[in-house]
Each structure stands twice: as structure tokens, then as C-alpha cells.
Amino acid sequence: MSTESWNNDNINLLRRSDVLMRCAFSNSTLHRLINSGDFPTPIQLSPRSVAWIEHEVNDWIKQRILTTRTLKNGGSYE
């Protein structure tokens, strides 16, 4: 995690439902991506509550878009 996250007083947190809606995938896909290290790890808010840092999720989405557009313009989808 970059130090920018720690120095920013406007850190927004996303709950699981927000993350699932933004990324348009299922809860099981979310868990699979986290476990494989392919999605930002949530932070523990309480024993039964987690959240994601909004800019990390946004960065992940932007990277997926960039990767897809790069592959479409000359790479392979495999």
C-alpha cells in the first residue's frame, strides 16, 4: 500500500455490497480473487465487518480496463 493512503484524510471505505456492485461479480468470485492475490485485501473494521479502501478498488478497476483495452488493440485474450 502506498503512503498516499495513509496521508489522505479523505479515505473512503466500501462495504462488500458496494464492491460487488462496482465490480459486477459474485461474492464467490470476490473471495477467489482476494485469495489468489488478484484483488485488494479488505481491512477488518470489527470481528464481523470488513471494508475496502475505495481508491484501491478504483485502481483495480482502472487496471482491468487498461489491460482489456491493451489486449484488444494488439494482444491476446488468452
PDB file of C-alpha atoms in Angstrom:
ATOM      1  CA  MET A   1       0.000   0.000   0.000  1.00  0.00           C
ATOM      2  CA  SER A   2       1.303   3.416  -0.862  1.00  0.00           C
ATOM      3  CA  THR A   3       1.962   6.083   1.746  1.00  0.00           C
ATOM      4  CA  GLU A   4      -0.548   8.252  -0.122  1.00  0.00           C
ATOM      5  CA  SER A   5      -3.290   6.153   1.505  1.00  0.00           C
ATOM      6  CA  TRP A   6      -2.045   6.949   4.964  1.00  0.00           C
ATOM      7  CA  ASN A   7      -1.569  10.672   4.333  1.00  0.00           C
ATOM      8  CA  ASN A   8      -5.003  11.212   2.800  1.00  0.00           C
ATOM      9  CA  ASP A   9      -7.579  12.436   5.302  1.00  0.00           C
ATOM     10  CA  ASN A  10     -10.417  11.596   2.892  1.00  0.00           C
ATOM     11  CA  ILE A  11     -10.139   7.830   2.807  1.00  0.00           C
ATOM     12  CA  ASN A  12     -13.461   6.325   1.761  1.00  0.00           C
ATOM     13  CA  LEU A  13     -14.390   2.776   2.638  1.00  0.00           C
ATOM     14  CA  LEU A  14     -16.593   0.474   0.611  1.00  0.00           C
ATOM     15  CA  ARG A  15     -18.688  -2.307   2.062  1.00  0.00           C
ATOM     16  CA  ARG A  16     -18.918  -5.695   0.357  1.00  0.00           C
ATOM     17  CA  SER A  17     -22.186  -4.865  -1.418  1.00  0.00           C
ATOM     18  CA  ASP A  18     -20.619  -1.695  -2.870  1.00  0.00           C
ATOM     19  CA  VAL A  19     -17.579  -3.601  -4.110  1.00  0.00           C
ATOM     20  CA  LEU A  20     -19.713  -6.321  -5.688  1.00  0.00           C
ATOM     21  CA  MET A  21     -21.866  -3.741  -7.450  1.00  0.00           C
ATOM     22  CA  ARG A  22     -18.890  -1.733  -8.727  1.00  0.00           C
ATOM     23  CA  CYS A  23     -17.020  -4.764  -9.994  1.00  0.00           C
ATOM     24  CA  ALA A  24     -20.063  -6.661 -11.289  1.00  0.00           C
ATOM     25  CA  PHE A  25     -19.099 -10.061  -9.991  1.00  0.00           C
ATOM     26  CA  SER A  26     -20.334 -12.525  -7.381  1.00  0.00           C
ATOM     27  CA  ASN A  27     -19.283 -12.895  -3.774  1.00  0.00           C
ATOM     28  CA  SER A  28     -17.539 -16.195  -4.574  1.00  0.00           C
ATOM     29  CA  THR A  29     -15.549 -14.523  -7.360  1.00  0.00           C
ATOM     30  CA  LEU A  30     -14.573 -11.752  -4.952  1.00  0.00           C
ATOM     31  CA  HIS A  31     -13.243 -14.316  -2.451  1.00  0.00           C
ATOM     32  CA  ARG A  32     -11.396 -16.233  -5.166  1.00  0.00           C
ATOM     33  CA  LEU A  33      -9.672 -13.064  -6.424  1.00  0.00           C
ATOM     34  CA  ILE A  34      -8.701 -11.975  -2.894  1.00  0.00           C
ATOM     35  CA  ASN A  35      -7.330 -15.424  -2.055  1.00  0.00           C
ATOM     36  CA  SER A  36      -5.285 -15.525  -5.249  1.00  0.00           C
ATOM     37  CA  GLY A  37      -3.876 -12.042  -4.573  1.00  0.00           C
ATOM     38  CA  ASP A  38      -5.606 -10.581  -7.635  1.00  0.00           C
ATOM     39  CA  PHE A  39      -7.848  -8.122  -5.759  1.00  0.00           C
ATOM     40  CA  PRO A  40      -7.190  -5.652  -2.927  1.00  0.00           C
ATOM     41  CA  THR A  41      -7.390  -7.147   0.537  1.00  0.00           C
ATOM     42  CA  PRO A  42     -10.153  -5.776   2.752  1.00  0.00           C
ATOM     43  CA  ILE A  43      -9.438  -4.171   6.087  1.00  0.00           C
ATOM     44  CA  GLN A  44     -11.009  -5.553   9.253  1.00  0.00           C
ATOM     45  CA  LEU A  45     -13.317  -2.980  10.875  1.00  0.00           C
ATOM     46  CA  SER A  46     -14.632  -5.251  13.608  1.00  0.00           C
ATOM     47  CA  PRO A  47     -14.744  -9.001  14.231  1.00  0.00           C
ATOM     48  CA  ARG A  48     -17.602  -9.380  11.720  1.00  0.00           C
ATOM     49  CA  SER A  49     -17.134  -6.401   9.435  1.00  0.00           C
ATOM     50  CA  VAL A  50     -14.714  -5.651   6.600  1.00  0.00           C
ATOM     51  CA  ALA A  51     -14.387  -2.863   4.058  1.00  0.00           C
ATOM     52  CA  TRP A  52     -12.220  -1.977   1.093  1.00  0.00           C
ATOM     53  CA  ILE A  53     -10.357   1.254   0.517  1.00  0.00           C
ATOM     54  CA  GLU A  54     -12.185   2.952  -2.329  1.00  0.00           C
ATOM     55  CA  HIS A  55      -9.149   4.160  -4.259  1.00  0.00           C
ATOM     56  CA  GLU A  56      -7.637   0.642  -4.214  1.00  0.00           C
ATOM     57  CA  VAL A  57     -10.822  -0.784  -5.739  1.00  0.00           C
ATOM     58  CA  ASN A  58     -10.950   2.057  -8.277  1.00  0.00           C
ATOM     59  CA  ASP A  59      -7.303   1.454  -9.188  1.00  0.00           C
ATOM     60  CA  TRP A  60      -8.038  -2.255  -9.674  1.00  0.00           C
ATOM     61  CA  ILE A  61     -10.969  -1.430 -11.991  1.00  0.00           C
ATOM     62  CA  LYS A  62      -8.850   1.052 -13.971  1.00  0.00           C
ATOM     63  CA  GLN A  63      -6.111  -1.582 -14.360  1.00  0.00           C
ATOM     64  CA  ARG A  64      -8.630  -4.121 -15.639  1.00  0.00           C
ATOM     65  CA  ILE A  65      -9.890  -1.600 -18.191  1.00  0.00           C
ATOM     66  CA  LEU A  66      -6.351  -0.767 -19.286  1.00  0.00           C
ATOM     67  CA  THR A  67      -5.429  -4.436 -19.599  1.00  0.00           C
ATOM     68  CA  THR A  68      -8.542  -5.216 -21.607  1.00  0.00           C
ATOM     69  CA  ARG A  69      -8.050  -2.259 -23.937  1.00  0.00           C
ATOM     70  CA  THR A  70      -4.386  -3.118 -24.427  1.00  0.00           C
ATOM     71  CA  LEU A  71      -5.220  -6.733 -25.293  1.00  0.00           C
ATOM     72  CA  LYS A  72      -7.969  -5.634 -27.673  1.00  0.00           C
ATOM     73  CA  ASN A  73      -5.564  -3.379 -29.549  1.00  0.00           C
ATOM     74  CA  GLY A  74      -2.860  -5.882 -30.299  1.00  0.00           C
ATOM     75  CA  GLY A  75      -2.538  -8.528 -27.641  1.00  0.00           C
ATOM     76  CA  SER A  76      -4.105 -11.870 -26.995  1.00  0.00           C
ATOM     77  CA  TYR A  77      -7.059 -12.594 -24.710  1.00  0.00           C
ATOM     78  CA  GLU A  78      -5.554 -15.893 -23.594  1.00  0.00           C
TER      79      GLU A  78
END
